[in-house]
Amino acid sequence: MKAKNTTKKDLNIQSPQNKSANTKKSIFSRLKHIIENANAWGVFVMGSTFVLMFGSAYLAYILQNDFTQLHLERRSTLIGLIFMVVAAAFFVFKLSFFIYTFIRFLKYKAIPSVSDEELPSVTVIVPAYNEGKQVWATLKSLAESDFPAHKVQLLAIDDGSKDDTWNWMLEAKKELGDRVSICQQPKNMGKRHALYRGFKEGTGEIFVTVDSDSIVDKDTLRNLVSPFIVDENCGAVAGNIRVLNNKKEILPKMLDVSFALSFEFVRSSESTLNSVLCTPGALAAYRATAVFGCLEEWINQTFMGQPSDIGEDRAMTNMILKQGYHVLFQRNAFAYTNVPEKYKGLYKMFIRWGRSNVRENIQMSKYVFTNFRKGPKAGTRLLFFSQFSRIVLCYPFVLFMLVFVFTHPLLFLSSTFLSILVLSTFPVIFYAKRYTLIESFWAYSYSVLYTFGLFWITPYAIATASRRGWLTRELPQK
């Protein structure tokens, strides 16, 4: 699942700051580079995506009369009429919510870094399990940060790894000396318990958590913690996550485009409401007083009588929001993380996220409509309603889709691919504007994959929300 020992040199990533310099290259030199480095399978996948989308658009044009007849048939029955009314209402809501999100996004501005003197002391916690040499690269990138060294406590915790992770931590300790502290859990207890130990041993005013398969930019730490100085009510900050291992495999390329929209668009808009709903485990910062205000509740959290061993990042965010703190996003604080390269690893990761989403939306429902903090709360409640509606309407949507597939397969395929062409154009434009045009087209392929290959994740996650297990932490079988 993981790309081992990935460093910044291996990245196929272009930052917005470097984009203007690259635009000076001639179109022909770019095309030459693309052709020379093209992956045959990638060309086939992207080419097939466009053939399916445009072919379906033409098919939808041919089948106009059939679509008209289908709508007339639905209107003639009570069930069909109810469905059309509900579908129309949901469409209007989602369109209105998108416009609202876009307006909030336009108002977002990342908080600039404060001076060295103003920067608070930080404890950076890196929990690791079966990461091998990658943990060494993670610790080295953190040690190279331009954050005042005397204000940083770097703490790496081996959570009972079965591989050579501890040896690479020892190697990092040998190279970095007193700049890093390392420790071992007596046995594998889970990421939440590794973080708990870090919170207990940390001495910083701010806790920063970084996944052991991630690396950061030099200015990431200072940009990440600056909001705590500017906003005294800030309890947590989410970092900007990009994909680290996106040079060769197709899935990471797709996920990089998806991550850009999820973080730089969605979380930017959430940040203007002081209500980012999830601070990612790959890079997040928490005010120590906010953490200690919910630490015991967090480590002892249960769901349906079972200890919670997943979704520790979303749970911590939820509990900090509940205390009345602001949760913000810093677009200028980058971390690059490894993602699954195979379908099996991808769906397991999404199942884990889906189960966490179900659990934490239930928890959020218990306080979001109370007077949980000072100031406006309508935006936070709207964010919750949008998320919760996906869960509530999940099964009816899947049932409708299956019925549509079996009764009108051609209409289903043509309308679905046409919808992908239309709806995925925004992520394409967004990524192209922020990064590169060619890579942005993976948004179309990702939408096809999600629609046909991952649609079952949410209903399955709802049905199995009480199950425990990380699903993707073990060593790959050889």
Short mmCIF file of C-alpha atoms in Angstrom, two decimals, residues 5-461:
data_model
loop_
_atom_site.label_atom_id
_atom_site.label_comp_id
_atom_site.label_asym_id
_atom_site.label_seq_id
_atom_site.Cartn_x
_atom_site.Cartn_y
_atom_site.Cartn_z
CA ASN A 5 11.26 5.92 1.64
CA THR A 6 9.65 8.63 -0.44
CA THR A 7 11.39 11.97 -0.18
CA LYS A 8 10.67 15.47 -1.49
CA LYS A 9 13.01 14.84 -4.41
CA ASP A 10 10.69 12.09 -5.66
CA LEU A 11 7.63 14.31 -5.74
CA ASN A 12 5.69 15.06 -8.88
CA ILE A 13 4.20 18.14 -7.21
CA GLN A 14 4.02 21.72 -8.33
CA SER A 15 3.23 24.35 -5.74
CA PRO A 16 1.25 27.49 -6.61
CA GLN A 17 4.37 29.54 -5.85
CA ASN A 18 6.35 27.73 -8.54
CA LYS A 19 3.57 27.66 -11.08
CA SER A 20 4.34 31.05 -12.61
CA ALA A 21 7.93 30.06 -13.30
CA ASN A 22 6.87 26.89 -15.07
CA THR A 23 4.37 28.71 -17.27
CA LYS A 24 7.33 30.31 -19.00
CA LYS A 25 8.19 26.97 -20.58
CA SER A 26 7.01 26.61 -24.14
CA ILE A 27 3.95 24.53 -24.84
CA PHE A 28 5.98 22.30 -27.11
CA SER A 29 8.57 21.49 -24.42
CA ARG A 30 5.77 20.60 -22.01
CA LEU A 31 4.09 18.35 -24.54
CA LYS A 32 7.42 16.69 -25.30
CA HIS A 33 7.99 16.04 -21.60
CA ILE A 34 4.48 14.61 -21.18
CA ILE A 35 4.81 12.29 -24.19
CA GLU A 36 8.26 11.05 -23.15
CA ASN A 37 7.10 10.30 -19.59
CA ALA A 38 3.63 9.05 -20.41
CA ASN A 39 2.47 5.90 -18.69
CA ALA A 40 0.71 3.59 -21.14
CA TRP A 41 -1.85 2.43 -18.59
CA GLY A 42 -2.45 5.99 -17.45
CA VAL A 43 -3.00 7.15 -21.03
CA PHE A 44 -5.45 4.29 -21.56
CA VAL A 45 -7.40 5.07 -18.38
CA MET A 46 -7.66 8.79 -19.05
CA GLY A 47 -8.40 8.23 -22.74
CA SER A 48 -11.12 5.72 -21.89
CA THR A 49 -12.63 8.19 -19.44
CA PHE A 50 -13.00 10.85 -22.12
CA VAL A 51 -14.36 8.37 -24.66
CA LEU A 52 -16.99 7.21 -22.16
CA MET A 53 -17.97 10.74 -21.12
CA PHE A 54 -18.28 12.24 -24.60
CA GLY A 55 -19.80 9.06 -25.99
CA SER A 56 -22.38 9.14 -23.23
CA ALA A 57 -23.10 12.80 -23.89
CA TYR A 58 -23.86 11.92 -27.51
CA LEU A 59 -25.94 8.93 -26.40
CA ALA A 60 -27.92 11.14 -24.02
CA TYR A 61 -28.63 13.46 -26.95
CA ILE A 62 -29.92 10.53 -29.03
CA LEU A 63 -32.04 9.25 -26.14
CA GLN A 64 -33.79 12.56 -25.40
CA ASN A 65 -37.21 11.11 -26.14
CA ASP A 66 -36.54 8.17 -23.82
CA PHE A 67 -35.60 10.54 -20.98
CA THR A 68 -38.78 12.53 -21.60
CA GLN A 69 -40.87 9.36 -21.51
CA LEU A 70 -39.17 8.28 -18.26
CA HIS A 71 -40.01 11.60 -16.58
CA LEU A 72 -43.65 11.30 -17.72
CA GLU A 73 -43.86 7.78 -16.30
CA ARG A 74 -42.53 8.94 -12.94
CA ARG A 75 -44.98 11.80 -12.74
CA SER A 76 -47.87 9.44 -13.35
CA THR A 77 -47.27 7.47 -10.12
CA LEU A 78 -47.31 8.67 -6.53
CA ILE A 79 -43.97 7.06 -5.69
CA GLY A 80 -42.37 8.49 -8.80
CA LEU A 81 -43.76 11.96 -8.07
CA ILE A 82 -42.51 11.85 -4.46
CA PHE A 83 -39.09 10.77 -5.68
CA MET A 84 -38.90 13.61 -8.20
CA VAL A 85 -39.91 16.19 -5.57
CA VAL A 86 -37.33 14.88 -3.07
CA ALA A 87 -34.65 14.68 -5.75
CA ALA A 88 -35.40 18.21 -6.93
CA ALA A 89 -35.33 19.57 -3.37
CA PHE A 90 -32.03 17.82 -2.68
CA PHE A 91 -30.56 19.15 -5.94
CA VAL A 92 -31.59 22.72 -5.08
CA PHE A 93 -30.08 22.33 -1.60
CA LYS A 94 -26.78 20.94 -2.94
CA LEU A 95 -26.55 23.66 -5.59
CA SER A 96 -27.28 26.36 -3.02
CA PHE A 97 -24.76 24.82 -0.63
CA PHE A 98 -22.10 24.74 -3.37
CA ILE A 99 -22.70 28.43 -4.13
CA TYR A 100 -22.51 29.20 -0.41
CA THR A 101 -19.27 27.21 -0.11
CA PHE A 102 -17.81 29.00 -3.13
CA ILE A 103 -18.63 32.41 -1.67
CA ARG A 104 -17.02 31.43 1.65
CA PHE A 105 -13.99 30.13 -0.23
CA LEU A 106 -13.52 33.51 -1.93
CA LYS A 107 -13.40 35.14 1.51
CA TYR A 108 -10.68 32.82 2.81
CA LYS A 109 -7.13 34.03 3.42
CA ALA A 110 -4.38 32.03 5.05
CA ILE A 111 -2.87 33.68 8.14
CA PRO A 112 0.73 34.78 7.48
CA SER A 113 3.49 33.51 9.74
CA VAL A 114 4.18 35.49 12.88
CA SER A 115 7.70 36.44 13.97
CA ASP A 116 10.12 34.06 15.67
CA GLU A 117 9.62 35.88 18.96
CA GLU A 118 5.83 35.44 18.80
CA LEU A 119 5.91 31.75 17.85
CA PRO A 120 4.78 29.48 20.70
CA SER A 121 6.61 26.40 21.90
CA VAL A 122 5.45 23.25 20.10
CA THR A 123 5.56 19.51 20.66
CA VAL A 124 5.56 17.63 17.36
CA ILE A 125 4.26 14.08 17.81
CA VAL A 126 5.01 11.44 15.16
CA PRO A 127 3.30 8.08 15.88
CA ALA A 128 4.64 5.26 13.72
CA TYR A 129 3.62 1.70 12.95
CA ASN A 130 5.33 -0.44 10.29
CA GLU A 131 6.64 2.59 8.39
CA GLY A 132 10.22 1.40 7.91
CA LYS A 133 12.62 3.98 6.49
CA GLN A 134 9.82 6.47 5.75
CA VAL A 135 9.73 7.53 9.42
CA TRP A 136 13.35 8.61 9.08
CA ALA A 137 12.43 10.86 6.13
CA THR A 138 9.51 12.28 8.13
CA LEU A 139 11.64 13.15 11.16
CA LYS A 140 14.37 14.62 8.99
CA SER A 141 11.94 16.92 7.16
CA LEU A 142 10.56 18.13 10.51
CA ALA A 143 14.06 18.73 11.88
CA GLU A 144 14.84 20.87 8.83
CA SER A 145 11.93 23.24 9.57
CA ASP A 146 12.76 26.94 9.88
CA PHE A 147 11.08 27.01 13.30
CA PRO A 148 13.27 28.20 16.22
CA ALA A 149 14.95 24.99 17.37
CA HIS A 150 14.73 25.84 21.07
CA LYS A 151 10.94 26.05 20.78
CA VAL A 152 10.48 22.60 19.22
CA GLN A 153 10.12 19.27 21.03
CA LEU A 154 10.15 16.49 18.43
CA LEU A 155 8.76 13.24 19.78
CA ALA A 156 8.56 9.99 17.76
CA ILE A 157 6.64 7.01 19.13
CA ASP A 158 6.95 3.48 17.76
CA ASP A 159 3.60 1.77 18.32
CA GLY A 160 4.94 -1.78 18.54
CA SER A 161 5.98 -2.08 14.89
CA LYS A 162 6.71 -5.50 13.42
CA ASP A 163 9.27 -4.26 10.90
CA ASP A 164 12.45 -2.15 11.18
CA THR A 165 10.69 1.10 12.08
CA TRP A 166 12.42 1.27 15.49
CA ASN A 167 15.85 0.84 13.86
CA TRP A 168 15.15 3.80 11.59
CA MET A 169 14.05 5.84 14.60
CA LEU A 170 17.38 4.99 16.23
CA GLU A 171 19.12 6.09 13.04
CA ALA A 172 17.23 9.39 13.14
CA LYS A 173 18.16 9.81 16.79
CA LYS A 174 21.81 9.20 15.90
CA GLU A 175 21.70 11.89 13.20
CA LEU A 176 19.53 14.47 14.97
CA GLY A 177 20.72 13.96 18.54
CA ASP A 178 18.82 15.90 21.17
CA ARG A 179 16.57 17.42 18.53
CA VAL A 180 14.41 14.30 18.61
CA SER A 181 13.18 12.03 21.41
CA ILE A 182 12.11 8.49 20.61
CA CYS A 183 10.18 5.90 22.58
CA GLN A 184 8.50 2.53 22.11
CA GLN A 185 5.10 1.34 23.16
CA PRO A 186 5.36 -2.02 25.00
CA LYS A 187 3.02 -3.48 22.37
CA ASN A 188 0.87 -2.32 19.48
CA MET A 189 -1.92 -0.32 21.11
CA GLY A 190 -3.17 1.78 18.19
CA LYS A 191 -2.50 5.28 16.92
CA ARG A 192 -4.82 6.92 19.47
CA HIS A 193 -2.80 5.51 22.38
CA ALA A 194 0.49 6.50 20.76
CA LEU A 195 -0.79 10.08 20.41
CA TYR A 196 -2.09 9.97 23.99
CA ARG A 197 1.41 9.17 25.22
CA GLY A 198 2.75 12.06 23.17
CA PHE A 199 0.17 14.45 24.61
CA LYS A 200 1.06 13.31 28.12
CA GLU A 201 4.82 13.68 27.62
CA GLY A 202 4.66 16.86 25.54
CA THR A 203 5.66 20.20 27.05
CA GLY A 204 4.71 22.59 24.24
CA GLU A 205 1.95 25.19 24.25
CA ILE A 206 0.86 23.70 20.92
CA PHE A 207 0.72 20.05 19.91
CA VAL A 208 1.41 19.22 16.27
CA THR A 209 0.62 15.72 15.00
CA VAL A 210 2.28 14.41 11.84
CA ASP A 211 1.79 10.98 10.28
CA SER A 212 4.98 8.95 9.93
CA ASP A 213 4.45 8.53 6.18
CA SER A 214 4.41 12.30 5.59
CA ILE A 215 6.97 15.02 5.00
CA VAL A 216 6.60 18.78 5.43
CA ASP A 217 7.92 21.99 3.89
CA LYS A 218 10.44 24.12 5.78
CA ASP A 219 7.83 26.76 6.64
CA THR A 220 5.00 24.33 7.43
CA LEU A 221 5.32 24.35 11.22
CA ARG A 222 5.49 28.13 11.59
CA ASN A 223 2.57 28.63 9.21
CA LEU A 224 0.54 25.94 10.95
CA VAL A 225 0.82 27.38 14.46
CA SER A 226 0.60 31.10 13.64
CA PRO A 227 -3.24 31.18 13.86
CA PHE A 228 -3.00 30.35 17.58
CA ILE A 229 -1.24 33.68 18.11
CA VAL A 230 -3.53 35.71 15.85
CA ASP A 231 -6.78 34.15 17.14
CA GLU A 232 -6.87 33.56 20.91
CA ASN A 233 -10.01 31.43 20.47
CA CYS A 234 -8.31 29.08 18.02
CA GLY A 235 -8.24 25.54 19.42
CA ALA A 236 -7.06 23.56 16.39
CA VAL A 237 -5.64 24.06 12.90
CA ALA A 238 -5.78 21.73 9.91
CA GLY A 239 -2.84 21.53 7.54
CA ASN A 240 -2.95 21.34 3.75
CA ILE A 241 -2.44 17.73 2.61
CA ARG A 242 -1.03 16.76 -0.78
CA VAL A 243 -0.13 13.31 -2.09
CA LEU A 244 3.50 12.24 -1.75
CA ASN A 245 3.64 9.10 -3.88
CA ASN A 246 1.88 10.50 -6.97
CA LYS A 247 4.65 10.12 -9.52
CA LYS A 248 3.91 6.71 -11.03
CA GLU A 249 0.71 5.05 -9.87
CA ILE A 250 -2.70 6.19 -11.11
CA LEU A 251 -4.68 6.12 -7.84
CA PRO A 252 -2.35 8.59 -6.07
CA LYS A 253 -2.64 10.94 -9.08
CA MET A 254 -6.43 10.83 -8.78
CA LEU A 255 -6.33 11.32 -5.02
CA ASP A 256 -4.03 14.32 -5.32
CA VAL A 257 -6.68 16.15 -7.34
CA SER A 258 -9.35 15.03 -4.87
CA PHE A 259 -7.28 16.19 -1.90
CA ALA A 260 -6.74 19.61 -3.46
CA LEU A 261 -10.49 20.15 -3.68
CA SER A 262 -11.18 18.67 -0.25
CA PHE A 263 -8.61 20.82 1.51
CA GLU A 264 -8.04 23.97 -0.51
CA PHE A 265 -11.68 24.48 -1.43
CA VAL A 266 -13.86 22.77 1.19
CA ARG A 267 -11.71 23.38 4.27
CA SER A 268 -10.95 26.93 3.17
CA SER A 269 -14.65 27.70 3.22
CA GLU A 270 -15.15 25.86 6.53
CA SER A 271 -12.32 27.89 8.01
CA THR A 272 -14.15 31.17 7.35
CA LEU A 273 -16.88 29.77 9.63
CA ASN A 274 -14.27 28.83 12.27
CA SER A 275 -15.55 25.28 11.90
CA VAL A 276 -13.24 22.96 10.01
CA LEU A 277 -14.88 19.60 10.74
CA CYS A 278 -11.76 17.42 10.60
CA THR A 279 -8.12 18.21 11.29
CA PRO A 280 -6.23 15.50 9.34
CA GLY A 281 -3.93 13.08 11.09
CA ALA A 282 -1.24 13.75 8.46
CA LEU A 283 -0.84 17.34 9.73
CA ALA A 284 -2.77 19.10 12.47
CA ALA A 285 -2.10 21.40 15.40
CA TYR A 286 -3.95 21.70 18.72
CA ARG A 287 -3.79 24.15 21.58
CA ALA A 288 -2.57 22.19 24.61
CA THR A 289 -5.30 23.55 26.89
CA ALA A 290 -7.95 22.44 24.37
CA VAL A 291 -6.44 18.96 24.21
CA PHE A 292 -6.31 18.56 27.98
CA GLY A 293 -9.89 19.79 28.16
CA CYS A 294 -11.05 16.60 26.45
CA LEU A 295 -8.08 14.21 26.59
CA GLU A 296 -9.53 11.62 28.96
CA GLU A 297 -12.89 11.63 27.18
CA TRP A 298 -11.02 11.20 23.88
CA ILE A 299 -8.82 8.29 24.94
CA ASN A 300 -11.78 6.52 26.59
CA GLN A 301 -14.23 7.18 23.75
CA THR A 302 -16.53 4.30 22.85
CA PHE A 303 -19.13 3.61 20.19
CA MET A 304 -21.92 1.11 20.86
CA GLY A 305 -19.98 -0.21 23.83
CA GLN A 306 -16.74 -0.77 21.92
CA PRO A 307 -13.53 1.31 22.38
CA SER A 308 -12.96 3.68 19.45
CA ASP A 309 -9.69 2.87 17.70
CA ILE A 310 -10.29 4.80 14.47
CA GLY A 311 -11.13 8.40 13.60
CA GLU A 312 -8.96 9.88 16.32
CA ASP A 313 -8.43 13.08 14.30
CA ARG A 314 -12.12 13.71 13.63
CA ALA A 315 -12.96 12.85 17.25
CA MET A 316 -10.41 15.33 18.62
CA THR A 317 -11.69 18.02 16.26
CA ASN A 318 -15.28 17.36 17.34
CA MET A 319 -14.43 17.59 21.02
CA ILE A 320 -12.50 20.82 20.55
CA LEU A 321 -15.37 22.38 18.59
CA LYS A 322 -17.72 21.26 21.36
CA GLN A 323 -15.64 23.21 23.89
CA GLY A 324 -16.36 26.40 21.94
CA TYR A 325 -12.99 26.81 20.23
CA HIS A 326 -12.44 27.86 16.63
CA VAL A 327 -10.97 25.28 14.24
CA LEU A 328 -9.16 26.79 11.25
CA PHE A 329 -7.36 25.71 8.07
CA GLN A 330 -3.96 26.92 6.91
CA ARG A 331 -3.58 26.62 3.16
CA ASN A 332 0.09 27.66 3.38
CA ALA A 333 1.04 24.75 5.71
CA PHE A 334 1.79 21.78 3.47
CA ALA A 335 2.34 18.13 4.27
CA TYR A 336 2.84 15.45 1.65
CA THR A 337 1.58 12.02 2.59
CA ASN A 338 1.55 8.51 1.13
CA VAL A 339 -1.80 7.14 -0.01
CA PRO A 340 -2.82 3.65 -1.18
CA GLU A 341 -1.65 2.68 -4.64
CA LYS A 342 -3.99 -0.30 -5.03
CA TYR A 343 -7.78 -0.55 -4.99
CA LYS A 344 -7.84 -2.79 -1.91
CA GLY A 345 -5.88 -0.31 0.19
CA LEU A 346 -8.01 2.54 -1.12
CA TYR A 347 -11.37 1.04 -0.21
CA LYS A 348 -10.12 0.00 3.22
CA MET A 349 -8.99 3.58 3.89
CA PHE A 350 -12.36 4.91 2.74
CA ILE A 351 -14.25 2.41 4.89
CA ARG A 352 -12.30 3.61 7.94
CA TRP A 353 -13.05 7.23 7.08
CA GLY A 354 -16.69 6.40 6.43
CA ARG A 355 -17.17 4.68 9.78
CA SER A 356 -15.51 7.60 11.55
CA ASN A 357 -17.76 10.03 9.70
CA VAL A 358 -20.89 8.18 10.82
CA ARG A 359 -19.77 8.05 14.44
CA GLU A 360 -18.68 11.67 14.68
CA ASN A 361 -21.75 13.05 12.94
CA ILE A 362 -23.82 11.31 15.59
CA GLN A 363 -21.65 12.88 18.30
CA MET A 364 -21.83 16.29 16.63
CA SER A 365 -25.64 16.13 16.53
CA LYS A 366 -25.63 16.15 20.34
CA TYR A 367 -24.15 19.65 20.66
CA VAL A 368 -24.28 21.49 17.32
CA PHE A 369 -27.80 22.84 17.95
CA THR A 370 -26.94 24.01 21.47
CA ASN A 371 -25.23 27.26 22.44
CA PHE A 372 -21.85 25.52 22.28
CA ARG A 373 -19.81 28.68 21.63
CA LYS A 374 -20.02 32.44 21.42
CA GLY A 375 -20.70 34.08 18.10
CA PRO A 376 -22.47 32.84 14.94
CA LYS A 377 -23.24 29.14 14.76
CA ALA A 378 -25.56 28.91 11.74
CA GLY A 379 -22.69 28.10 9.35
CA THR A 380 -21.49 25.25 11.55
CA ARG A 381 -25.00 23.83 11.69
CA LEU A 382 -25.30 24.07 7.91
CA LEU A 383 -22.04 22.15 7.50
CA PHE A 384 -23.36 19.46 9.83
CA PHE A 385 -26.69 19.27 8.01
CA SER A 386 -24.92 18.84 4.67
CA GLN A 387 -22.82 15.98 6.01
CA PHE A 388 -25.67 14.30 7.85
CA SER A 389 -27.96 14.47 4.82
CA ARG A 390 -25.50 12.30 2.88
CA ILE A 391 -25.83 9.61 5.51
CA VAL A 392 -29.63 9.83 5.74
CA LEU A 393 -30.14 9.73 1.97
CA CYS A 394 -27.45 7.14 1.30
CA TYR A 395 -29.64 4.02 1.18
CA PRO A 396 -32.52 5.60 -0.80
CA PHE A 397 -29.99 6.86 -3.34
CA VAL A 398 -28.30 3.46 -3.73
CA LEU A 399 -31.70 1.74 -4.03
CA PHE A 400 -32.78 4.19 -6.72
CA MET A 401 -29.50 3.70 -8.58
CA LEU A 402 -29.86 -0.09 -8.60
CA VAL A 403 -33.46 0.10 -9.81
CA PHE A 404 -32.41 2.57 -12.51
CA VAL A 405 -29.58 0.27 -13.61
CA PHE A 406 -31.82 -2.77 -14.02
CA THR A 407 -34.79 -1.02 -15.62
CA HIS A 408 -33.04 1.52 -17.89
CA PRO A 409 -29.35 0.58 -18.22
CA LEU A 410 -28.62 2.80 -21.24
CA LEU A 411 -30.31 5.81 -19.70
CA PHE A 412 -28.43 5.21 -16.46
CA LEU A 413 -25.02 4.97 -18.13
CA SER A 414 -25.51 7.93 -20.44
CA SER A 415 -26.90 10.22 -17.72
CA THR A 416 -24.26 9.15 -15.18
CA PHE A 417 -21.27 9.75 -17.45
CA LEU A 418 -22.78 13.02 -18.65
CA SER A 419 -23.20 14.10 -15.01
CA ILE A 420 -19.57 13.20 -14.32
CA LEU A 421 -18.49 15.33 -17.28
CA VAL A 422 -20.46 18.31 -15.99
CA LEU A 423 -19.92 18.04 -12.23
CA SER A 424 -16.23 17.09 -12.34
CA THR A 425 -15.32 20.05 -14.51
CA PHE A 426 -15.17 22.30 -11.45
CA PRO A 427 -12.47 20.18 -9.69
CA VAL A 428 -10.60 20.12 -13.00
CA ILE A 429 -10.67 23.91 -13.30
CA PHE A 430 -9.82 24.36 -9.63
CA TYR A 431 -6.78 22.07 -9.75
CA ALA A 432 -5.62 23.52 -13.08
CA LYS A 433 -5.82 27.01 -11.62
CA ARG A 434 -3.87 26.04 -8.51
CA TYR A 435 -1.42 23.54 -10.02
CA THR A 436 -1.26 21.94 -13.50
CA LEU A 437 -3.76 21.46 -16.30
CA ILE A 438 -2.69 17.99 -17.44
CA GLU A 439 -2.89 16.43 -13.96
CA SER A 440 -6.24 18.10 -13.32
CA PHE A 441 -7.97 15.76 -15.79
CA TRP A 442 -7.56 12.92 -13.31
CA ALA A 443 -10.62 14.41 -11.57
CA TYR A 444 -12.78 12.87 -14.30
CA SER A 445 -11.23 9.41 -13.91
CA TYR A 446 -11.52 9.64 -10.13
CA SER A 447 -15.23 10.46 -10.40
CA VAL A 448 -15.77 7.44 -12.64
CA LEU A 449 -13.89 5.23 -10.16
CA TYR A 450 -15.83 6.59 -7.19
CA THR A 451 -19.22 6.31 -8.92
CA PHE A 452 -18.80 2.74 -10.13
CA GLY A 453 -16.12 1.30 -7.86
CA LEU A 454 -16.59 2.98 -4.48
CA PHE A 455 -20.30 3.83 -4.32
CA TRP A 456 -20.81 1.00 -1.84
CA ILE A 457 -18.41 2.44 0.76
CA THR A 458 -20.85 4.76 2.54
CA PRO A 459 -23.74 2.28 2.91
CA TYR A 460 -21.29 -0.40 4.02
CA ALA A 461 -19.63 1.98 6.50
#
